[in-house]
Amino acid sequence: MKHIVEGLENRRASARLGGGQKRIDAQHARGKLTARERIDLLLDQGSFEEFDMFVTHRCADFGMDQGEKTSGDGVVTGWGTVNGRAIFVFAKDFTVFGGSLSETHAQKITKLQDMALKNRAPIIGLFDAGGARIQEGVAALGGYGEVFQRNVLASGVIPQISLIMGPCAGGDVYSPAMTDFIFMVRDTSYMFVTGPEVVKTVTNETVTAEELGGASVHTTKSSIADRGYDNDLEALLQMRRLIDFLPSSNTEEPPEWSSFDDAERLDYSLDTLIPDNPNKPYDIKELIHKIIDEGDFFELQEAHAKNIIIGFGRVEGRTIGIVANQPMVLAGVLDIDASKKAARFVRFCDCFNIPIVTLVDVPGFLPGTAQEYGGLIKHGAKLLFAYAEATVPKVTLITRKAFGGAYDVMSSKHLRGDVNYAWPSAQIAVMGAKGAVEIIFRADIGDADKIAQRTKEYEDRFLSPFVAAERGYIDEVISPNSTRKRIARALALLRHKELENPWKKHDNIPL
Ligand code: HXC
């Protein structure tokens, strides 16, 4: 028996070598870890249970039946725990045919996707792969189709996370594109549908891999990636942090962690956060950090559409999603990018029972031909639609401006906001005083005294929270120093909120 057990260990040791020591060394020389090293860092120590370690490809074309078949076939799959909670994980092994996807490789992934869905646990893919295994042709394409189909079925049921850790092309970017979050490692990872050589052939454009699909492009311009990290280690540790914010599935509440931060904590520095001059910016992140437990904020899409901020925090140990206009950038205006960014986040929170706290300081939608031609109407409607359909607890605080359509959009009472607060500095109106007076008192425009008087009248009447509060659109005007306490109490009240939308197959959000 002893030699049989030894035989197993030998087979395992050989499988663990993947494409061989030379390719492992090359992987390390590029600053990348191997698939198994990555999994070990992602999961709790010793918790990984591997599946299908001995699977090999079945391809006989292009001499594939002649060479040695590598056990595992370019992907390591299995499950383990992150801080004690079950997670399914697959990691592409770049040392085996560049991590490319064969028919059997696809079957390993789809088996894992099916298990994750059946067992209602998140699934994380670690990508470092060159797309379809070219030698397998349509068998590989079929394999991707099966993976994509499961991505879609799992969407909104279990969290799906993709971490891009090497050059990824073809199907290895389309599958991540259908997951909830994509993260990238700077300088070693790229995402493109077709690589620089194909681009050169087809469009005669000369472009480097970094310029075409590096983290710097996808975290800023394209917004494909939610964040970039400096190396594999940092990226994997941040994935552990993210998972701690998320529920395992859409039928579970987010996990609750003990917090040492007093929910009743008052913060008097907030009483002077809003500058006297209404056109002067201030950093809304300061407010976010002062509301959430221990200032622990997991920001997403930080480098894209900086005029709106999204991310996870906790209050009384429970996850919340935060959406906040950022007056520091473009005065916090809603434009195409900001609307799309926030809309997707609101929908994620709504899928996974995460209450949404919205901090409002918005001068309106961004005017201009660039925005209108780009479809601001449709993209702005995405955010409106997302808030209106969301049934999770919604707590809103207007700190300063809430003008025009943007007032309605930003989780207003009219879109079933549950608890809507305002600071005394709030200004809730169709538009700012200057624009309003120039329209409704156009006849007085030549008379500076009259205009000044009209402006003052408008400011006194509308640029406060009280007109909205008189109508019940604002539930309470609160002191800035009590914000954390008031939001915590509202969230506690809403813990057992029940609200259902009418039955439908699915909605028709303006895509
Ligand atoms: C088979 C592949 C492969 C692939 C890489 N390899 N990609 N083998 N099929 N798709 C192998 C290489 O032959 C090499 O083998 C090893 O992996 C490492 O590749 P290198 O090219 O040496 O590495 P690097 O220079 O870092 O470049 C990585 C790469 C490049 C950018 C990923 O290999 C590449 O462009 N590959 C092709 C990408 C592609 O066009 N895929 C098809 C997309 S279509 P050895 O033996 O030397 O180690 C697709 C269809 C689905 O995916 C689309 C659905 C929507």
XYZ file of C-alpha atoms and ligand atoms in Angstrom:
566
model
C 0.000 0.000 0.000
C 2.825 2.367 0.894
C 4.130 2.433 -2.663
C 0.617 3.095 -3.993
C 0.345 6.157 -1.734
C 3.810 7.225 -2.832
C 2.688 6.846 -6.436
C -0.186 9.230 -5.766
C 2.159 11.737 -4.171
C 4.498 11.516 -7.162
C 1.632 12.130 -9.571
C 0.484 15.082 -7.486
C 3.996 16.536 -7.333
C 4.319 16.262 -11.089
C 0.888 17.870 -11.633
C 1.831 20.720 -9.313
C 4.765 21.544 -11.581
C 2.345 22.487 -14.394
C 4.310 23.370 -17.511
C 7.641 22.652 -15.801
C 10.269 24.421 -13.736
C 11.611 26.424 -16.673
C 8.245 28.016 -17.343
C 7.657 28.554 -13.605
C 10.993 30.400 -13.444
C 9.951 32.504 -16.446
C 6.676 33.311 -14.686
C 8.575 34.443 -11.585
C 11.042 36.418 -13.701
C 8.100 38.412 -15.069
C 7.120 39.312 -11.500
C 4.148 36.931 -11.517
C 3.282 34.123 -9.115
C 2.129 30.713 -10.297
C -1.515 29.659 -10.232
C -1.053 27.590 -7.078
C 0.974 30.245 -5.283
C -1.821 32.697 -6.006
C -4.513 30.389 -4.658
C -2.489 29.803 -1.490
C -2.318 33.544 -0.849
C -5.985 34.113 -1.616
C -7.398 31.420 0.655
C -7.050 30.726 4.365
C -3.877 28.750 4.957
C -4.280 25.048 4.143
C -7.971 25.383 3.222
C -7.666 24.682 -0.520
C -9.372 21.520 -1.805
C -8.368 20.922 -5.406
C -10.560 19.241 -8.027
C -9.602 17.616 -11.315
C -5.873 17.762 -10.825
C -5.326 14.875 -13.247
C -7.486 16.082 -16.130
C -5.628 16.223 -19.470
C -6.612 17.485 -22.903
C -7.996 15.139 -25.581
C -6.791 17.011 -28.646
C -5.014 15.049 -31.401
C -4.644 17.821 -33.996
C -1.407 19.641 -34.806
C 0.682 16.954 -33.118
C -1.013 17.504 -29.757
C -1.262 13.712 -29.279
C 2.524 13.340 -29.621
C 3.770 15.592 -26.804
C 3.506 14.994 -23.077
C 0.090 15.802 -21.634
C 0.236 18.082 -18.622
C -1.998 17.127 -15.708
C -4.521 19.832 -14.916
C -4.557 21.186 -18.478
C -3.784 24.815 -17.706
C -6.221 25.635 -14.943
C -6.238 24.884 -11.208
C -9.744 24.608 -9.734
C -11.234 23.968 -6.314
C -12.576 25.640 -3.202
C -11.376 26.893 0.125
C -12.207 29.547 2.676
C -11.560 33.256 3.170
C -11.810 34.135 6.849
C -13.794 30.935 7.294
C -16.324 31.482 4.472
C -16.445 29.122 1.469
C -15.187 30.462 -1.874
C -14.781 28.669 -5.200
C -11.665 29.557 -7.150
C -10.067 28.790 -10.494
C -6.626 30.016 -11.500
C -5.308 29.908 -15.046
C -1.874 28.311 -15.254
C 0.110 30.319 -17.799
C 2.882 27.702 -17.771
C 0.607 25.254 -19.633
C -0.136 26.415 -23.202
C -0.250 29.981 -21.915
C -3.282 29.125 -19.751
C -5.321 28.783 -22.955
C -8.717 27.135 -22.784
C -9.243 23.647 -24.209
C -12.413 21.568 -24.140
C -11.351 19.777 -20.942
C -10.015 22.958 -19.353
C -13.460 24.498 -19.954
C -15.136 21.474 -18.380
C -13.085 21.994 -15.201
C -14.292 25.595 -14.993
C -17.934 24.833 -15.761
C -17.930 22.068 -13.146
C -16.756 24.631 -10.609
C -19.301 27.220 -11.760
C -22.083 24.651 -11.351
C -20.866 23.757 -7.859
C -20.588 27.399 -6.828
C -24.119 28.086 -8.004
C -25.528 24.938 -6.369
C -23.775 25.677 -3.093
C -24.439 29.420 -3.211
C -20.860 30.606 -2.691
C -18.859 33.284 -4.519
C -16.527 32.315 -7.348
C -13.233 34.020 -8.118
C -11.291 33.589 -11.363
C -7.579 34.387 -11.469
C -6.820 35.085 -15.138
C -3.460 34.798 -16.844
C -4.280 33.295 -20.216
C -4.218 33.630 -23.966
C -7.850 32.772 -24.778
C -9.037 29.799 -26.807
C -6.469 26.961 -27.279
C -5.748 27.544 -30.915
C -5.053 23.856 -31.660
C -8.564 22.876 -30.508
C -10.578 25.186 -32.753
C -14.322 25.071 -32.263
C -14.065 22.709 -29.275
C -12.418 25.575 -27.378
C -14.972 28.086 -28.638
C -17.759 25.770 -27.474
C -16.025 25.553 -24.100
C -16.068 29.329 -23.747
C -19.738 29.431 -24.686
C -20.475 27.038 -21.813
C -18.495 29.234 -19.394
C -20.237 32.413 -20.590
C -23.687 30.837 -20.211
C -22.925 29.975 -16.586
C -21.547 33.470 -15.921
C -24.933 34.815 -16.925
C -26.976 32.315 -14.940
C -24.917 33.009 -11.826
C -25.151 36.794 -12.263
C -27.139 38.279 -9.398
C -27.206 34.937 -7.551
C -23.609 34.596 -6.332
C -20.859 37.222 -6.446
C -18.437 36.611 -9.334
C -15.032 38.287 -9.211
C -12.263 38.337 -11.829
C -8.666 39.182 -11.105
C -6.529 39.752 -14.198
C -2.935 38.769 -13.470
C -1.307 38.349 -16.871
C -1.846 38.964 -20.571
C -5.478 38.040 -21.287
C -7.148 37.868 -24.651
C -10.319 36.600 -26.365
C -12.543 34.495 -24.129
C -10.355 35.317 -21.150
C -11.613 38.868 -21.246
C -15.226 38.173 -22.200
C -15.891 35.873 -19.283
C -14.553 38.446 -16.781
C -16.630 41.110 -18.516
C -19.758 39.277 -17.395
C -18.711 39.035 -13.756
C -19.445 41.610 -11.068
C -15.956 43.029 -10.591
C -12.693 43.035 -12.514
C -9.368 43.899 -10.882
C -5.966 44.075 -12.571
C -2.308 43.915 -11.594
C -0.364 46.911 -12.913
C 2.393 46.364 -15.495
C 1.957 42.576 -15.745
C -1.661 42.271 -16.838
C -3.409 43.259 -20.045
C -6.923 42.786 -21.383
C -7.849 43.001 -25.019
C -10.148 41.212 -27.410
C -7.360 41.185 -30.010
C -3.689 41.861 -29.259
C -1.308 44.513 -30.655
C -0.196 42.330 -33.630
C -3.758 41.808 -34.853
C -4.507 45.501 -34.330
C -1.493 46.364 -36.494
C -2.632 44.004 -39.253
C -6.250 45.107 -39.299
C -6.091 48.841 -38.567
C -2.403 49.610 -39.163
C -2.302 51.125 -35.666
C 0.920 50.653 -33.724
C 0.154 50.243 -30.064
C 1.829 48.548 -27.109
C 0.056 45.986 -24.943
C 0.028 48.512 -22.077
C -1.482 51.242 -24.264
C -4.067 48.844 -25.662
C -5.203 47.110 -22.505
C -3.052 47.761 -19.448
C -4.436 48.543 -16.000
C -3.775 52.239 -16.614
C -6.220 52.176 -19.550
C -8.891 49.968 -18.044
C -9.069 51.694 -14.651
C -9.355 55.166 -16.191
C -10.552 55.364 -19.818
C -12.558 52.223 -20.460
C -13.693 51.599 -16.847
C -13.503 47.862 -17.560
C -11.472 47.320 -14.384
C -12.608 48.372 -10.928
C -9.117 48.843 -9.486
C -5.460 48.190 -10.242
C -2.912 46.827 -7.793
C 0.870 46.990 -7.822
C 1.588 43.255 -7.628
C 0.039 39.811 -7.224
C 0.376 39.817 -3.448
C -1.404 43.128 -2.932
C -4.156 42.174 -5.392
C -4.852 38.840 -3.692
C -4.900 40.316 -0.194
C -7.303 43.011 -1.377
C -9.592 40.296 -2.793
C -9.761 38.781 0.708
C -10.734 42.214 2.015
C -13.431 42.597 -0.660
C -14.931 39.172 0.037
C -15.382 40.143 3.673
C -17.815 42.843 2.511
C -19.953 40.540 0.371
C -22.723 38.061 1.129
C -22.235 34.540 -0.220
C -25.373 34.761 -2.359
C -28.497 36.776 -3.075
C -30.456 34.909 -0.402
C -27.992 35.762 2.362
C -27.333 38.910 4.313
C -23.815 40.367 4.114
C -21.519 39.033 6.842
C -21.429 40.924 10.131
C -18.023 41.633 11.685
C -17.433 42.976 15.154
C -16.665 46.697 15.205
C -15.054 48.773 17.909
C -16.361 52.003 16.425
C -19.223 53.514 18.444
C -22.346 53.852 16.275
C -23.406 56.866 18.381
C -20.108 58.665 17.750
C -20.583 62.402 17.144
C -18.099 64.225 14.933
C -18.063 67.978 15.423
C -15.554 68.535 12.622
C -18.438 67.821 10.206
C -20.202 70.993 11.328
C -17.595 72.983 9.371
C -17.151 70.643 6.392
C -19.314 72.740 4.064
C -17.504 75.949 3.023
C -19.296 79.294 3.399
C -19.006 79.876 -0.326
C -21.476 77.469 -2.011
C -19.234 77.208 -5.069
C -16.177 76.107 -3.114
C -15.450 72.405 -3.214
C -14.829 70.113 -0.243
C -13.845 66.460 -0.114
C -16.867 64.192 0.306
C -14.480 61.340 1.165
C -13.907 63.024 4.514
C -17.603 62.552 5.264
C -17.574 58.948 4.029
C -14.645 58.078 6.291
C -16.343 59.704 9.268
C -19.611 57.830 8.742
C -18.312 54.281 8.337
C -16.763 51.936 10.902
C -13.088 52.667 11.464
C -12.942 54.634 8.187
C -12.556 51.312 6.349
C -13.686 52.123 2.792
C -13.268 49.750 -0.169
C -13.504 52.149 -3.079
C -14.291 50.917 -6.595
C -13.516 52.679 -9.882
C -11.512 55.287 -7.978
C -9.668 56.490 -11.081
C -12.714 56.707 -13.387
C -15.508 59.324 -13.298
C -14.090 60.830 -10.137
C -17.090 63.157 -9.858
C -18.943 60.277 -8.229
C -17.601 57.916 -5.582
C -18.744 54.337 -5.050
C -17.594 51.648 -2.666
C -18.253 49.499 0.364
C -18.008 50.370 4.019
C -19.666 49.135 7.198
C -21.906 50.610 9.856
C -22.289 48.618 13.083
C -20.280 45.850 11.423
C -22.664 45.445 8.463
C -21.830 46.200 4.865
C -23.283 49.253 3.145
C -22.798 50.484 -0.400
C -21.939 54.174 -0.618
C -22.689 56.420 -3.569
C -21.515 60.010 -3.199
C -21.209 63.014 -5.492
C -17.689 64.436 -5.225
C -17.715 68.280 -5.259
C -13.920 68.245 -5.759
C -14.293 67.018 -9.360
C -16.499 68.847 -11.898
C -18.463 70.162 -8.893
C -19.928 66.638 -8.484
C -21.998 66.927 -11.670
C -23.705 63.848 -13.129
C -22.359 63.019 -16.575
C -22.420 59.895 -18.736
C -19.522 58.149 -17.019
C -20.648 58.983 -13.488
C -24.186 57.791 -14.210
C -23.028 54.461 -15.635
C -20.522 53.923 -12.844
C -23.023 54.508 -10.069
C -25.906 52.688 -11.788
C -24.019 49.405 -12.018
C -22.961 49.683 -8.392
C -26.509 50.401 -7.197
C -27.690 47.319 -9.095
C -24.966 45.170 -7.551
C -25.986 46.297 -4.057
C -29.636 45.634 -4.832
C -28.877 42.109 -6.124
C -27.000 41.242 -2.954
C -29.053 42.796 -0.148
C -26.572 45.559 0.571
C -28.194 48.771 1.888
C -27.299 51.894 -0.076
C -26.275 55.155 1.590
C -26.315 58.068 -0.862
C -24.548 61.348 -0.123
C -25.842 64.119 -2.374
C -24.158 67.321 -3.468
C -25.004 67.617 -7.142
C -25.450 70.716 -9.296
C -27.341 68.757 -11.981
C -26.547 66.908 -15.209
C -23.614 68.132 -17.291
C -24.838 70.279 -20.227
C -23.285 70.293 -23.708
C -23.183 68.639 -27.095
C -20.514 66.115 -26.109
C -22.797 64.753 -23.412
C -26.009 64.906 -25.439
C -24.443 63.295 -28.510
C -22.952 60.644 -26.247
C -26.399 59.703 -24.991
C -26.604 61.404 -21.598
C -30.363 60.917 -21.615
C -30.025 57.158 -21.860
C -27.033 56.859 -19.524
C -28.460 59.207 -16.910
C -31.642 57.151 -17.070
C -29.604 54.096 -16.054
C -28.927 55.598 -12.651
C -32.500 56.785 -12.282
C -33.743 53.326 -13.238
C -31.305 51.564 -10.901
C -32.318 53.600 -7.863
C -36.018 53.356 -8.690
C -36.011 49.566 -9.001
C -33.805 48.967 -5.930
C -35.690 47.473 -2.985
C -32.803 47.322 -0.493
C -32.766 49.890 2.348
C -31.969 53.331 0.937
C -30.730 56.102 3.211
C -30.005 59.477 1.629
C -28.298 62.584 2.954
C -28.243 65.875 1.052
C -25.253 67.872 2.279
C -25.499 70.834 -0.066
C -26.814 71.044 -3.623
C -29.568 68.843 -5.003
C -30.582 70.551 -8.186
C -32.917 69.603 -10.992
C -33.342 66.068 -12.286
C -30.267 65.057 -10.347
C -32.215 65.717 -7.114
C -34.788 63.143 -8.185
C -32.191 60.652 -9.389
C -29.994 60.564 -6.293
C -32.164 58.236 -4.208
C -34.827 60.834 -3.520
C -37.991 60.188 -1.522
C -39.855 59.916 -4.825
C -37.757 56.872 -5.816
C -38.697 55.114 -2.580
C -35.852 56.510 -0.495
C -36.576 55.082 2.970
C -34.969 57.706 5.176
C -33.994 61.006 3.553
C -31.953 63.422 5.602
C -30.581 66.861 4.801
C -28.018 69.037 6.502
C -29.142 72.618 7.200
C -26.745 73.680 4.429
C -28.786 71.765 1.816
C -30.132 73.598 -1.222
C -32.922 71.741 -2.976
C -34.226 73.468 -6.082
C -34.737 73.205 -9.813
C -31.487 75.099 -10.353
C -29.041 77.538 -8.738
C -30.101 81.138 -8.075
C -28.249 82.790 -10.972
C -29.694 80.557 -13.682
C -33.170 80.634 -12.169
C -33.361 84.435 -11.891
C -32.058 84.933 -15.430
C -34.919 82.798 -16.726
C -37.891 83.793 -14.611
C -36.973 87.498 -14.357
C -35.549 87.948 -17.836
C -37.215 91.374 -18.163
C -35.138 92.673 -15.206
C -31.764 91.589 -16.552
C -30.565 95.138 -17.311
C -31.364 96.285 -13.764
C -28.595 95.112 -11.418
C -30.411 96.127 -8.216
C -33.562 94.334 -9.169
C -31.644 91.206 -10.162
C -29.775 91.268 -6.842
C -33.066 91.564 -4.986
C -34.677 88.746 -7.007
C -31.636 86.544 -6.458
C -31.820 87.106 -2.709
C -35.542 86.306 -2.719
C -34.882 83.077 -4.624
C -32.015 82.068 -2.338
C -34.029 82.742 0.808
C -37.014 80.796 -0.433
C -35.468 77.827 -2.241
C -31.815 77.394 -1.348
C -32.485 75.587 1.900
C -33.772 72.153 2.887
C -36.973 73.521 4.371
C -39.214 73.773 1.308
C -38.581 70.059 0.698
C -38.939 69.313 4.422
C -42.296 71.143 4.505
C -43.543 68.650 1.941
C -42.084 65.596 3.669
C -39.582 64.987 0.866
C -36.913 65.284 3.546
C -37.706 63.315 6.694
C -35.436 65.301 8.978
C -32.916 68.130 8.835
C -30.020 66.840 10.944
C -26.900 68.328 12.527
C -23.809 67.366 10.580
C -22.050 66.190 13.765
C -24.750 63.534 14.337
C -24.590 62.049 10.823
C -23.070 58.659 11.692
C -25.500 58.164 14.533
C -28.538 59.105 12.445
C -27.504 56.905 9.522
C -26.755 53.992 11.860
C -30.183 54.332 13.468
C -31.889 54.477 10.066
C -30.036 51.369 8.900
C -30.933 49.534 12.099
C -34.588 50.445 11.584
C -34.479 49.169 8.000
C -32.829 45.836 8.776
C -36.100 43.981 8.264
C -37.454 46.117 5.444
C -39.774 44.247 3.084
C -40.489 45.556 -0.377
C -41.093 43.686 -3.620
C -41.429 44.924 -7.168
C -44.240 43.498 -9.335
C -43.437 40.129 -10.935
C -41.704 40.372 -14.286
C -39.380 38.200 -16.353
C -36.800 40.962 -16.103
C -36.877 44.693 -16.573
C -35.734 46.583 -19.629
C -33.151 48.979 -18.191
C -31.906 51.453 -20.854
C -28.666 49.637 -21.743
C -2.365 27.736 -27.495
C -1.018 29.335 -26.587
C -2.039 30.304 -26.746
C -3.278 29.880 -27.306
C -0.344 31.260 -25.849
N 0.012 29.977 -26.042
N -1.586 31.478 -26.278
N -1.193 28.063 -26.964
N -3.377 28.588 -27.665
N -4.285 30.725 -27.456
C 1.292 29.350 -25.679
C 2.449 29.785 -26.528
O 2.509 28.966 -27.657
C 3.623 29.562 -25.588
O 3.917 28.195 -25.549
C 3.039 29.937 -24.248
O 1.611 29.802 -24.361
C 3.346 31.339 -23.794
O 2.995 32.234 -24.851
P 3.960 33.402 -25.353
O 3.370 33.910 -26.609
O 5.354 32.922 -25.366
O 3.805 34.433 -24.161
P 3.730 36.018 -24.216
O 4.796 36.540 -25.127
O 3.727 36.483 -22.798
O 2.322 36.371 -24.880
C 1.125 35.983 -24.266
C -0.084 36.220 -25.217
C 0.226 35.586 -26.591
C -0.260 37.752 -25.374
C -1.317 35.670 -24.540
O 0.648 34.244 -26.365
C -0.944 35.584 -27.511
O -1.226 36.607 -28.144
N -1.624 34.441 -27.617
C -2.737 34.303 -28.540
C -3.927 35.083 -28.091
C -5.124 34.811 -28.934
O -5.247 35.378 -30.045
N -6.024 33.877 -28.478
C -7.194 33.497 -29.173
C -8.289 34.510 -28.860
S -9.799 34.065 -29.592
P 5.353 27.634 -25.124
O 5.289 26.190 -25.446
O 6.351 28.423 -25.932
O 5.495 27.893 -23.660
C -10.715 33.451 -28.355
C -12.015 32.953 -28.802
C -13.067 33.092 -27.777
O -10.363 33.376 -27.220
C -13.755 34.393 -27.951
C -15.111 34.345 -27.410
C -15.787 35.689 -27.452
